[in-house]
């Protein structure tokens, strides 16, 4: 059976997509699940955040029809694999929009994700062809939302895109949950924004939230997920809770 595929999407930049994808993948891997991160962002933050570099094949080749088995590289962490990205992936945006059926390439490539229990797709900050491919290939979408004043901005458009892709390309697509990131419990603003997001999305919002914390921000500069950088940090504990909720939400 192919692994369950999660897309981490929000066209807004810097909301915690990559941080959430790599840390949740690391939690799942540590729990004994075989987890694959596919870095779909030419910025390649998920790649460097896991201490990897694409010197050779990358997601670009995946979208070009190369087999997943040859592209998924083991990381230094047990059970955790990566299809790395490189800046050239930016070129795929143009090519995909020109190819016939260009929205379904990733879905086709992930058909053979049998060796993995979970596949996590880290999307770029746009609703362009790479994100559309991710949504066409995913079972579920995780929507990280930065807990700040403009949090809800753009979410209506994202939900609209998800619904469109569900209707047109991928009927099994559903939102796994909205994840509040960079929550600052000391500020009134953070509490207000959290309340507003919960009012708007109700049970779709994960109970667990990710606190704003320097440890979370530091970890990628060491090429380590939080489980390995500082497993007792509040951020690591938060991502464990989110991972458990994610698995419980089918
Ligand atoms: N909980 C947190 N506490 C503090 N800093 C955080 C937290 N989560 C993420 N960050 C930092 O915020 C920045 C943006 O996070 P991240 O790269 O995960 O967002 P993104 O949505 O993937 O961004 P992009 O849209 O550019 O791909 C990064 O520098 C990251 O280290
Ligand atoms: Mg990112």
PDB file of C-alpha atoms and ligand atoms in Angstrom:
ATOM      1  CA  UNK A   1       0.000   0.000   0.000  1.00  0.00           C
ATOM      2  CA  UNK A   2       1.354   3.476  -0.821  1.00  0.00           C
ATOM      3  CA  UNK A   3       2.194   5.684   2.168  1.00  0.00           C
ATOM      4  CA  UNK A   4      -0.197   8.321   3.387  1.00  0.00           C
ATOM      5  CA  UNK A   5       0.684  11.608   1.724  1.00  0.00           C
ATOM      6  CA  UNK A   6       0.512  14.957   3.526  1.00  0.00           C
ATOM      7  CA  UNK A   7       1.045  18.307   1.808  1.00  0.00           C
ATOM      8  CA  UNK A   8       2.222  21.224   3.957  1.00  0.00           C
ATOM      9  CA  UNK A   9       0.721  24.194   2.191  1.00  0.00           C
ATOM     10  CA  UNK A  10       0.067  27.873   2.677  1.00  0.00           C
ATOM     11  CA  UNK A  11       0.855  30.389  -0.043  1.00  0.00           C
ATOM     12  CA  UNK A  12       1.875  32.832   2.666  1.00  0.00           C
ATOM     13  CA  UNK A  13       5.624  32.759   3.240  1.00  0.00           C
ATOM     14  CA  UNK A  14       7.394  32.031   6.494  1.00  0.00           C
ATOM     15  CA  UNK A  15       4.465  30.504   8.365  1.00  0.00           C
ATOM     16  CA  UNK A  16       6.205  27.288   9.419  1.00  0.00           C
ATOM     17  CA  UNK A  17       5.532  24.866   6.542  1.00  0.00           C
ATOM     18  CA  UNK A  18       9.082  23.584   6.327  1.00  0.00           C
ATOM     19  CA  UNK A  19       9.685  23.564  10.079  1.00  0.00           C
ATOM     20  CA  UNK A  20       6.508  21.565  10.584  1.00  0.00           C
ATOM     21  CA  UNK A  21       7.164  19.120   7.742  1.00  0.00           C
ATOM     22  CA  UNK A  22      10.673  18.191   8.841  1.00  0.00           C
ATOM     23  CA  UNK A  23       9.917  18.046  12.551  1.00  0.00           C
ATOM     24  CA  UNK A  24       6.765  15.986  12.155  1.00  0.00           C
ATOM     25  CA  UNK A  25       8.601  13.655   9.785  1.00  0.00           C
ATOM     26  CA  UNK A  26      11.347  13.284  12.389  1.00  0.00           C
ATOM     27  CA  UNK A  27       8.814  12.455  15.120  1.00  0.00           C
ATOM     28  CA  UNK A  28       7.108   9.856  12.921  1.00  0.00           C
ATOM     29  CA  UNK A  29      10.485   8.361  11.999  1.00  0.00           C
ATOM     30  CA  UNK A  30      11.515   8.149  15.620  1.00  0.00           C
ATOM     31  CA  UNK A  31       8.248   6.387  16.393  1.00  0.00           C
ATOM     32  CA  UNK A  32       9.330   3.700  13.940  1.00  0.00           C
ATOM     33  CA  UNK A  33       7.395   4.821  10.876  1.00  0.00           C
ATOM     34  CA  UNK A  34       9.242   5.086   7.585  1.00  0.00           C
ATOM     35  CA  UNK A  35       8.889   8.756   6.677  1.00  0.00           C
ATOM     36  CA  UNK A  36       9.796  10.480   3.422  1.00  0.00           C
ATOM     37  CA  UNK A  37      10.094  14.244   3.040  1.00  0.00           C
ATOM     38  CA  UNK A  38       9.784  15.519  -0.535  1.00  0.00           C
ATOM     39  CA  UNK A  39      11.232  19.016  -0.783  1.00  0.00           C
ATOM     40  CA  UNK A  40       9.092  20.815  -3.353  1.00  0.00           C
ATOM     41  CA  UNK A  41      10.538  24.262  -2.726  1.00  0.00           C
ATOM     42  CA  UNK A  42      13.419  25.624  -4.876  1.00  0.00           C
ATOM     43  CA  UNK A  43      14.600  27.374  -1.672  1.00  0.00           C
ATOM     44  CA  UNK A  44      15.499  23.847  -0.464  1.00  0.00           C
ATOM     45  CA  UNK A  45      14.970  24.685   3.219  1.00  0.00           C
ATOM     46  CA  UNK A  46      13.721  21.210   4.100  1.00  0.00           C
ATOM     47  CA  UNK A  47      16.823  19.764   2.443  1.00  0.00           C
ATOM     48  CA  UNK A  48      19.282  21.894   4.434  1.00  0.00           C
ATOM     49  CA  UNK A  49      17.159  21.611   7.579  1.00  0.00           C
ATOM     50  CA  UNK A  50      17.725  17.861   7.496  1.00  0.00           C
ATOM     51  CA  UNK A  51      21.453  18.356   7.018  1.00  0.00           C
ATOM     52  CA  UNK A  52      21.351  17.330   3.350  1.00  0.00           C
ATOM     53  CA  UNK A  53      22.394  18.801   0.030  1.00  0.00           C
ATOM     54  CA  UNK A  54      21.251  17.857  -3.442  1.00  0.00           C
ATOM     55  CA  UNK A  55      24.427  16.891  -5.232  1.00  0.00           C
ATOM     56  CA  UNK A  56      22.911  14.904  -8.010  1.00  0.00           C
ATOM     57  CA  UNK A  57      19.277  14.061  -8.345  1.00  0.00           C
ATOM     58  CA  UNK A  58      16.448  16.082  -6.819  1.00  0.00           C
ATOM     59  CA  UNK A  59      12.702  16.638  -6.869  1.00  0.00           C
ATOM     60  CA  UNK A  60      13.230  17.994 -10.366  1.00  0.00           C
ATOM     61  CA  UNK A  61      13.983  14.436 -11.552  1.00  0.00           C
ATOM     62  CA  UNK A  62      10.939  13.121  -9.717  1.00  0.00           C
ATOM     63  CA  UNK A  63       8.754  15.482 -11.713  1.00  0.00           C
ATOM     64  CA  UNK A  64      10.598  14.345 -14.809  1.00  0.00           C
ATOM     65  CA  UNK A  65       9.602  10.727 -14.319  1.00  0.00           C
ATOM     66  CA  UNK A  66      12.631   9.207 -12.541  1.00  0.00           C
ATOM     67  CA  UNK A  67      11.606   6.458 -10.102  1.00  0.00           C
ATOM     68  CA  UNK A  68      11.050   7.475  -6.475  1.00  0.00           C
ATOM     69  CA  UNK A  69      13.107   4.547  -5.209  1.00  0.00           C
ATOM     70  CA  UNK A  70      16.230   5.966  -6.837  1.00  0.00           C
ATOM     71  CA  UNK A  71      15.611   9.535  -5.641  1.00  0.00           C
ATOM     72  CA  UNK A  72      14.713   9.055  -1.958  1.00  0.00           C
ATOM     73  CA  UNK A  73      17.969   9.398  -0.030  1.00  0.00           C
ATOM     74  CA  UNK A  74      18.444   8.143   3.511  1.00  0.00           C
ATOM     75  CA  UNK A  75      19.221  10.935   5.993  1.00  0.00           C
ATOM     76  CA  UNK A  76      21.459  10.515   9.033  1.00  0.00           C
ATOM     77  CA  UNK A  77      18.280   9.833  11.048  1.00  0.00           C
ATOM     78  CA  UNK A  78      16.815   6.321  11.188  1.00  0.00           C
ATOM     79  CA  UNK A  79      13.659   5.759   9.118  1.00  0.00           C
ATOM     80  CA  UNK A  80      13.822   9.281   7.687  1.00  0.00           C
ATOM     81  CA  UNK A  81      14.295   9.770   3.941  1.00  0.00           C
ATOM     82  CA  UNK A  82      14.428  12.808   1.673  1.00  0.00           C
ATOM     83  CA  UNK A  83      13.992  13.713  -1.949  1.00  0.00           C
ATOM     84  CA  UNK A  84      16.121  16.862  -1.915  1.00  0.00           C
ATOM     85  CA  UNK A  85      15.454  20.073  -3.770  1.00  0.00           C
ATOM     86  CA  UNK A  86      17.794  22.390  -5.602  1.00  0.00           C
ATOM     87  CA  UNK A  87      17.337  25.868  -7.086  1.00  0.00           C
ATOM     88  CA  UNK A  88      16.832  24.373 -10.570  1.00  0.00           C
ATOM     89  CA  UNK A  89      13.423  23.208  -9.393  1.00  0.00           C
ATOM     90  CA  UNK A  90      12.249  26.750 -10.083  1.00  0.00           C
ATOM     91  CA  UNK A  91      12.478  25.874 -13.781  1.00  0.00           C
ATOM     92  CA  UNK A  92       9.968  23.077 -13.281  1.00  0.00           C
ATOM     93  CA  UNK A  93       7.294  25.667 -12.618  1.00  0.00           C
ATOM     94  CA  UNK A  94       7.412  26.831 -16.226  1.00  0.00           C
ATOM     95  CA  UNK A  95       7.791  23.353 -17.661  1.00  0.00           C
ATOM     96  CA  UNK A  96       4.909  21.922 -15.663  1.00  0.00           C
ATOM     97  CA  UNK A  97       2.564  24.656 -16.754  1.00  0.00           C
ATOM     98  CA  UNK A  98       3.433  23.872 -20.377  1.00  0.00           C
ATOM     99  CA  UNK A  99       3.113  20.094 -20.195  1.00  0.00           C
ATOM    100  CA  UNK A 100      -0.177  18.457 -20.835  1.00  0.00           C
ATOM    101  CA  UNK A 101      -1.544  17.034 -17.612  1.00  0.00           C
ATOM    102  CA  UNK A 102       1.225  18.946 -15.803  1.00  0.00           C
ATOM    103  CA  UNK A 103      -0.709  18.882 -12.530  1.00  0.00           C
ATOM    104  CA  UNK A 104      -0.509  15.136 -12.099  1.00  0.00           C
ATOM    105  CA  UNK A 105       3.213  14.422 -12.343  1.00  0.00           C
ATOM    106  CA  UNK A 106       3.853  14.166  -8.636  1.00  0.00           C
ATOM    107  CA  UNK A 107       0.765  12.021  -8.065  1.00  0.00           C
ATOM    108  CA  UNK A 108       2.045   9.614 -10.711  1.00  0.00           C
ATOM    109  CA  UNK A 109       5.524   9.584  -9.186  1.00  0.00           C
ATOM    110  CA  UNK A 110       4.167   8.834  -5.712  1.00  0.00           C
ATOM    111  CA  UNK A 111       2.181   5.845  -6.924  1.00  0.00           C
ATOM    112  CA  UNK A 112       5.174   3.772  -5.950  1.00  0.00           C
ATOM    113  CA  UNK A 113       5.636   5.176  -2.447  1.00  0.00           C
ATOM    114  CA  UNK A 114       5.071   1.662  -1.066  1.00  0.00           C
ATOM    115  CA  UNK A 115       8.239   1.618   0.978  1.00  0.00           C
ATOM    116  CA  UNK A 116       7.072   4.519   3.140  1.00  0.00           C
ATOM    117  CA  UNK A 117       4.381   4.850   5.776  1.00  0.00           C
ATOM    118  CA  UNK A 118       4.222   8.639   5.535  1.00  0.00           C
ATOM    119  CA  UNK A 119       5.158  11.015   2.736  1.00  0.00           C
ATOM    120  CA  UNK A 120       5.400  14.708   3.655  1.00  0.00           C
ATOM    121  CA  UNK A 121       5.422  17.276   0.859  1.00  0.00           C
ATOM    122  CA  UNK A 122       6.976  20.629   1.735  1.00  0.00           C
ATOM    123  CA  UNK A 123       5.378  23.188  -0.598  1.00  0.00           C
ATOM    124  CA  UNK A 124       6.760  26.566  -1.685  1.00  0.00           C
ATOM    125  CA  UNK A 125       4.952  29.777  -0.654  1.00  0.00           C
ATOM    126  CA  UNK A 126       2.674  30.038  -3.675  1.00  0.00           C
ATOM    127  CA  UNK A 127      -0.322  28.355  -5.220  1.00  0.00           C
ATOM    128  CA  UNK A 128       1.668  27.702  -8.394  1.00  0.00           C
ATOM    129  CA  UNK A 129       2.237  24.412 -10.271  1.00  0.00           C
ATOM    130  CA  UNK A 130       4.430  22.822  -7.566  1.00  0.00           C
ATOM    131  CA  UNK A 131       1.783  23.304  -4.880  1.00  0.00           C
ATOM    132  CA  UNK A 132      -0.956  22.212  -7.283  1.00  0.00           C
ATOM    133  CA  UNK A 133       1.027  19.017  -7.983  1.00  0.00           C
ATOM    134  CA  UNK A 134       1.353  18.468  -4.224  1.00  0.00           C
ATOM    135  CA  UNK A 135      -2.364  18.930  -3.627  1.00  0.00           C
ATOM    136  CA  UNK A 136      -3.182  16.640  -6.546  1.00  0.00           C
ATOM    137  CA  UNK A 137      -0.946  13.962  -4.999  1.00  0.00           C
ATOM    138  CA  UNK A 138      -1.868  14.328  -1.327  1.00  0.00           C
ATOM    139  CA  UNK A 139      -4.374  12.533   0.856  1.00  0.00           C
ATOM    140  CA  UNK A 140      -4.367  15.345   3.394  1.00  0.00           C
ATOM    141  CA  UNK A 141      -3.256  18.962   3.704  1.00  0.00           C
ATOM    142  CA  UNK A 142      -1.685  20.421   6.822  1.00  0.00           C
ATOM    143  CA  UNK A 143      -2.060  24.200   6.872  1.00  0.00           C
ATOM    144  CA  UNK A 144       0.481  25.886   9.134  1.00  0.00           C
ATOM    145  CA  UNK A 145      -0.669  29.325  10.228  1.00  0.00           C
ATOM    146  CA  UNK A 146       1.593  31.833  11.906  1.00  0.00           C
ATOM    147  CA  UNK A 147      -0.134  33.232  14.962  1.00  0.00           C
ATOM    148  CA  UNK A 148       0.055  36.903  14.048  1.00  0.00           C
ATOM    149  CA  UNK A 149      -2.251  39.661  12.992  1.00  0.00           C
ATOM    150  CA  UNK A 150      -2.685  38.691   9.346  1.00  0.00           C
ATOM    151  CA  UNK A 151      -3.060  34.976  10.110  1.00  0.00           C
ATOM    152  CA  UNK A 152      -6.395  34.491   8.377  1.00  0.00           C
ATOM    153  CA  UNK A 153      -5.408  36.457   5.323  1.00  0.00           C
ATOM    154  CA  UNK A 154      -5.162  34.235   2.270  1.00  0.00           C
ATOM    155  CA  UNK A 155      -6.688  31.207   3.980  1.00  0.00           C
ATOM    156  CA  UNK A 156     -10.006  31.613   2.188  1.00  0.00           C
ATOM    157  CA  UNK A 157      -8.138  31.483  -1.117  1.00  0.00           C
ATOM    158  CA  UNK A 158      -6.189  28.417  -0.002  1.00  0.00           C
ATOM    159  CA  UNK A 159      -9.353  26.597   1.035  1.00  0.00           C
ATOM    160  CA  UNK A 160     -10.903  27.541  -2.304  1.00  0.00           C
ATOM    161  CA  UNK A 161      -7.903  26.087  -4.168  1.00  0.00           C
ATOM    162  CA  UNK A 162      -8.050  22.896  -2.107  1.00  0.00           C
ATOM    163  CA  UNK A 163     -11.743  22.504  -2.935  1.00  0.00           C
ATOM    164  CA  UNK A 164     -11.113  23.150  -6.608  1.00  0.00           C
ATOM    165  CA  UNK A 165      -8.374  20.513  -6.776  1.00  0.00           C
ATOM    166  CA  UNK A 166     -10.574  18.109  -4.848  1.00  0.00           C
ATOM    167  CA  UNK A 167     -13.325  18.518  -7.426  1.00  0.00           C
ATOM    168  CA  UNK A 168     -11.157  18.543 -10.499  1.00  0.00           C
ATOM    169  CA  UNK A 169      -8.142  16.337  -9.772  1.00  0.00           C
ATOM    170  CA  UNK A 170      -8.135  14.549  -6.451  1.00  0.00           C
ATOM    171  CA  UNK A 171     -11.433  13.585  -4.789  1.00  0.00           C
ATOM    172  CA  UNK A 172      -9.770  12.068  -1.697  1.00  0.00           C
ATOM    173  CA  UNK A 173      -8.077  15.334  -0.711  1.00  0.00           C
ATOM    174  CA  UNK A 174      -9.046  16.714   2.706  1.00  0.00           C
ATOM    175  CA  UNK A 175      -7.626  19.110   5.259  1.00  0.00           C
ATOM    176  CA  UNK A 176      -5.866  17.205   8.041  1.00  0.00           C
ATOM    177  CA  UNK A 177      -5.734  20.295  10.159  1.00  0.00           C
ATOM    178  CA  UNK A 178      -4.766  23.901  10.659  1.00  0.00           C
ATOM    179  CA  UNK A 179      -1.621  24.156  12.765  1.00  0.00           C
ATOM    180  CA  UNK A 180      -0.936  27.268  14.828  1.00  0.00           C
ATOM    181  CA  UNK A 181       2.773  28.042  14.789  1.00  0.00           C
ATOM    182  CA  UNK A 182       4.983  30.604  16.497  1.00  0.00           C
ATOM    183  CA  UNK A 183       2.463  31.039  19.283  1.00  0.00           C
ATOM    184  CA  UNK A 184       3.650  33.515  21.878  1.00  0.00           C
ATOM    185  CA  UNK A 185       1.747  32.742  25.062  1.00  0.00           C
ATOM    186  CA  UNK A 186       2.883  35.976  26.703  1.00  0.00           C
ATOM    187  CA  UNK A 187       1.096  38.245  24.293  1.00  0.00           C
ATOM    188  CA  UNK A 188      -2.538  39.178  24.140  1.00  0.00           C
ATOM    189  CA  UNK A 189      -2.320  39.363  20.347  1.00  0.00           C
ATOM    190  CA  UNK A 190      -1.300  35.719  20.096  1.00  0.00           C
ATOM    191  CA  UNK A 191      -4.218  34.629  22.285  1.00  0.00           C
ATOM    192  CA  UNK A 192      -6.636  36.758  20.246  1.00  0.00           C
ATOM    193  CA  UNK A 193      -5.402  35.363  16.942  1.00  0.00           C
ATOM    194  CA  UNK A 194      -5.568  31.792  18.247  1.00  0.00           C
ATOM    195  CA  UNK A 195      -9.154  32.382  19.401  1.00  0.00           C
ATOM    196  CA  UNK A 196     -10.084  33.825  16.036  1.00  0.00           C
ATOM    197  CA  UNK A 197      -8.553  30.947  14.053  1.00  0.00           C
ATOM    198  CA  UNK A 198     -10.310  28.419  16.317  1.00  0.00           C
ATOM    199  CA  UNK A 199     -13.606  30.255  15.931  1.00  0.00           C
ATOM    200  CA  UNK A 200     -13.242  30.207  12.175  1.00  0.00           C
ATOM    201  CA  UNK A 201     -11.952  26.647  11.639  1.00  0.00           C
ATOM    202  CA  UNK A 202     -13.332  24.903  14.748  1.00  0.00           C
ATOM    203  CA  UNK A 203     -12.335  21.256  15.142  1.00  0.00           C
ATOM    204  CA  UNK A 204     -10.069  21.474  12.096  1.00  0.00           C
ATOM    205  CA  UNK A 205      -7.471  23.265  14.214  1.00  0.00           C
ATOM    206  CA  UNK A 206      -4.968  20.987  15.957  1.00  0.00           C
ATOM    207  CA  UNK A 207      -5.356  21.117  19.761  1.00  0.00           C
ATOM    208  CA  UNK A 208      -1.593  21.281  20.145  1.00  0.00           C
ATOM    209  CA  UNK A 209       0.104  24.509  19.093  1.00  0.00           C
ATOM    210  CA  UNK A 210       3.765  25.190  18.349  1.00  0.00           C
ATOM    211  CA  UNK A 211       5.277  27.884  20.594  1.00  0.00           C
ATOM    212  CA  UNK A 212       7.580  30.558  19.258  1.00  0.00           C
ATOM    213  CA  UNK A 213      10.977  29.453  20.468  1.00  0.00           C
ATOM    214  CA  UNK A 214      14.591  30.166  19.651  1.00  0.00           C
ATOM    215  CA  UNK A 215      15.409  26.443  19.756  1.00  0.00           C
ATOM    216  CA  UNK A 216      12.936  25.785  16.925  1.00  0.00           C
ATOM    217  CA  UNK A 217      14.563  28.495  14.816  1.00  0.00           C
ATOM    218  CA  UNK A 218      18.117  27.359  15.614  1.00  0.00           C
ATOM    219  CA  UNK A 219      17.729  23.666  14.812  1.00  0.00           C
ATOM    220  CA  UNK A 220      17.833  23.940  10.979  1.00  0.00           C
ATOM    221  CA  UNK A 221      21.103  25.884  11.063  1.00  0.00           C
ATOM    222  CA  UNK A 222      22.591  22.718  12.584  1.00  0.00           C
ATOM    223  CA  UNK A 223      20.860  20.524  10.017  1.00  0.00           C
ATOM    224  CA  UNK A 224      18.928  18.795  12.767  1.00  0.00           C
ATOM    225  CA  UNK A 225      15.257  18.246  13.536  1.00  0.00           C
ATOM    226  CA  UNK A 226      14.235  19.155  17.094  1.00  0.00           C
ATOM    227  CA  UNK A 227      14.052  15.519  18.130  1.00  0.00           C
ATOM    228  CA  UNK A 228      17.828  15.464  17.686  1.00  0.00           C
ATOM    229  CA  UNK A 229      18.742  19.091  18.400  1.00  0.00           C
ATOM    230  CA  UNK A 230      16.953  19.518  21.734  1.00  0.00           C
ATOM    231  CA  UNK A 231      14.461  16.783  22.413  1.00  0.00           C
ATOM    232  CA  UNK A 232      13.355  18.267  25.723  1.00  0.00           C
ATOM    233  CA  UNK A 233      12.557  21.690  24.285  1.00  0.00           C
ATOM    234  CA  UNK A 234       9.008  23.012  24.249  1.00  0.00           C
ATOM    235  CA  UNK A 235       9.091  22.981  20.465  1.00  0.00           C
ATOM    236  CA  UNK A 236      10.044  19.307  20.326  1.00  0.00           C
ATOM    237  CA  UNK A 237       7.296  18.432  22.794  1.00  0.00           C
ATOM    238  CA  UNK A 238       4.784  20.420  20.756  1.00  0.00           C
ATOM    239  CA  UNK A 239       5.676  18.614  17.536  1.00  0.00           C
ATOM    240  CA  UNK A 240       5.339  15.249  19.296  1.00  0.00           C
ATOM    241  CA  UNK A 241       1.811  16.177  20.300  1.00  0.00           C
ATOM    242  CA  UNK A 242       0.969  17.359  16.794  1.00  0.00           C
ATOM    243  CA  UNK A 243       2.396  14.138  15.330  1.00  0.00           C
ATOM    244  CA  UNK A 244       0.146  12.095  17.604  1.00  0.00           C
ATOM    245  CA  UNK A 245      -2.897  14.134  16.629  1.00  0.00           C
ATOM    246  CA  UNK A 246      -1.972  13.797  12.974  1.00  0.00           C
ATOM    247  CA  UNK A 247      -1.864  10.018  13.233  1.00  0.00           C
ATOM    248  CA  UNK A 248      -5.155   9.927  15.136  1.00  0.00           C
ATOM    249  CA  UNK A 249      -6.903  12.076  12.537  1.00  0.00           C
ATOM    250  CA  UNK A 250      -7.501   9.657   9.689  1.00  0.00           C
TER     251      UNK A 250
HETATM  252  N1  LIG B   1       7.970  27.855  16.404  1.00  0.00           N
HETATM  253  C1  LIG B   1       8.908  28.659  15.928  1.00  0.00           C
HETATM  254  N2  LIG B   1       9.586  29.483  16.734  1.00  0.00           N
HETATM  255  C2  LIG B   1      10.529  30.334  16.258  1.00  0.00           C
HETATM  256  N3  LIG B   1      10.881  30.400  14.973  1.00  0.00           N
HETATM  257  C3  LIG B   1      10.230  29.606  14.103  1.00  0.00           C
HETATM  258  C4  LIG B   1       9.221  28.693  14.532  1.00  0.00           C
HETATM  259  N4  LIG B   1       8.766  28.025  13.436  1.00  0.00           N
HETATM  260  C5  LIG B   1       9.457  28.496  12.396  1.00  0.00           C
HETATM  261  N5  LIG B   1      10.338  29.427  12.771  1.00  0.00           N
HETATM  262  C6  LIG B   1      11.263  30.196  11.920  1.00  0.00           C
HETATM  263  O1  LIG B   1      10.507  31.033  11.083  1.00  0.00           O
HETATM  264  C7  LIG B   1      11.025  31.055   9.765  1.00  0.00           C
HETATM  265  C8  LIG B   1       9.983  30.533   8.791  1.00  0.00           C
HETATM  266  O2  LIG B   1       9.708  29.169   9.072  1.00  0.00           O
HETATM  267  P1  LIG B   1       9.612  28.109   7.890  1.00  0.00           P
HETATM  268  O3  LIG B   1      10.806  28.199   7.025  1.00  0.00           O
HETATM  269  O4  LIG B   1       9.287  26.799   8.493  1.00  0.00           O
HETATM  270  O5  LIG B   1       8.337  28.684   7.141  1.00  0.00           O
HETATM  271  P2  LIG B   1       7.844  28.321   5.676  1.00  0.00           P
HETATM  272  O6  LIG B   1       6.371  28.524   5.686  1.00  0.00           O
HETATM  273  O7  LIG B   1       8.365  27.017   5.254  1.00  0.00           O
HETATM  274  O8  LIG B   1       8.549  29.476   4.833  1.00  0.00           O
HETATM  275  P3  LIG B   1       8.555  29.588   3.210  1.00  0.00           P
HETATM  276  O9  LIG B   1       7.205  30.078   2.869  1.00  0.00           O
HETATM  277  O10 LIG B   1       9.647  30.574   2.912  1.00  0.00           O
HETATM  278  O11 LIG B   1       8.832  28.220   2.685  1.00  0.00           O
HETATM  279  C9  LIG B   1      12.292  30.195   9.806  1.00  0.00           C
HETATM  280  O12 LIG B   1      13.385  31.032  10.012  1.00  0.00           O
HETATM  281  C10 LIG B   1      12.058  29.282  10.992  1.00  0.00           C
HETATM  282  O13 LIG B   1      13.251  28.852  11.583  1.00  0.00           O
HETATM  283 MG1  LIG B   2       9.449  26.528   3.518  1.00  0.00          MG
END
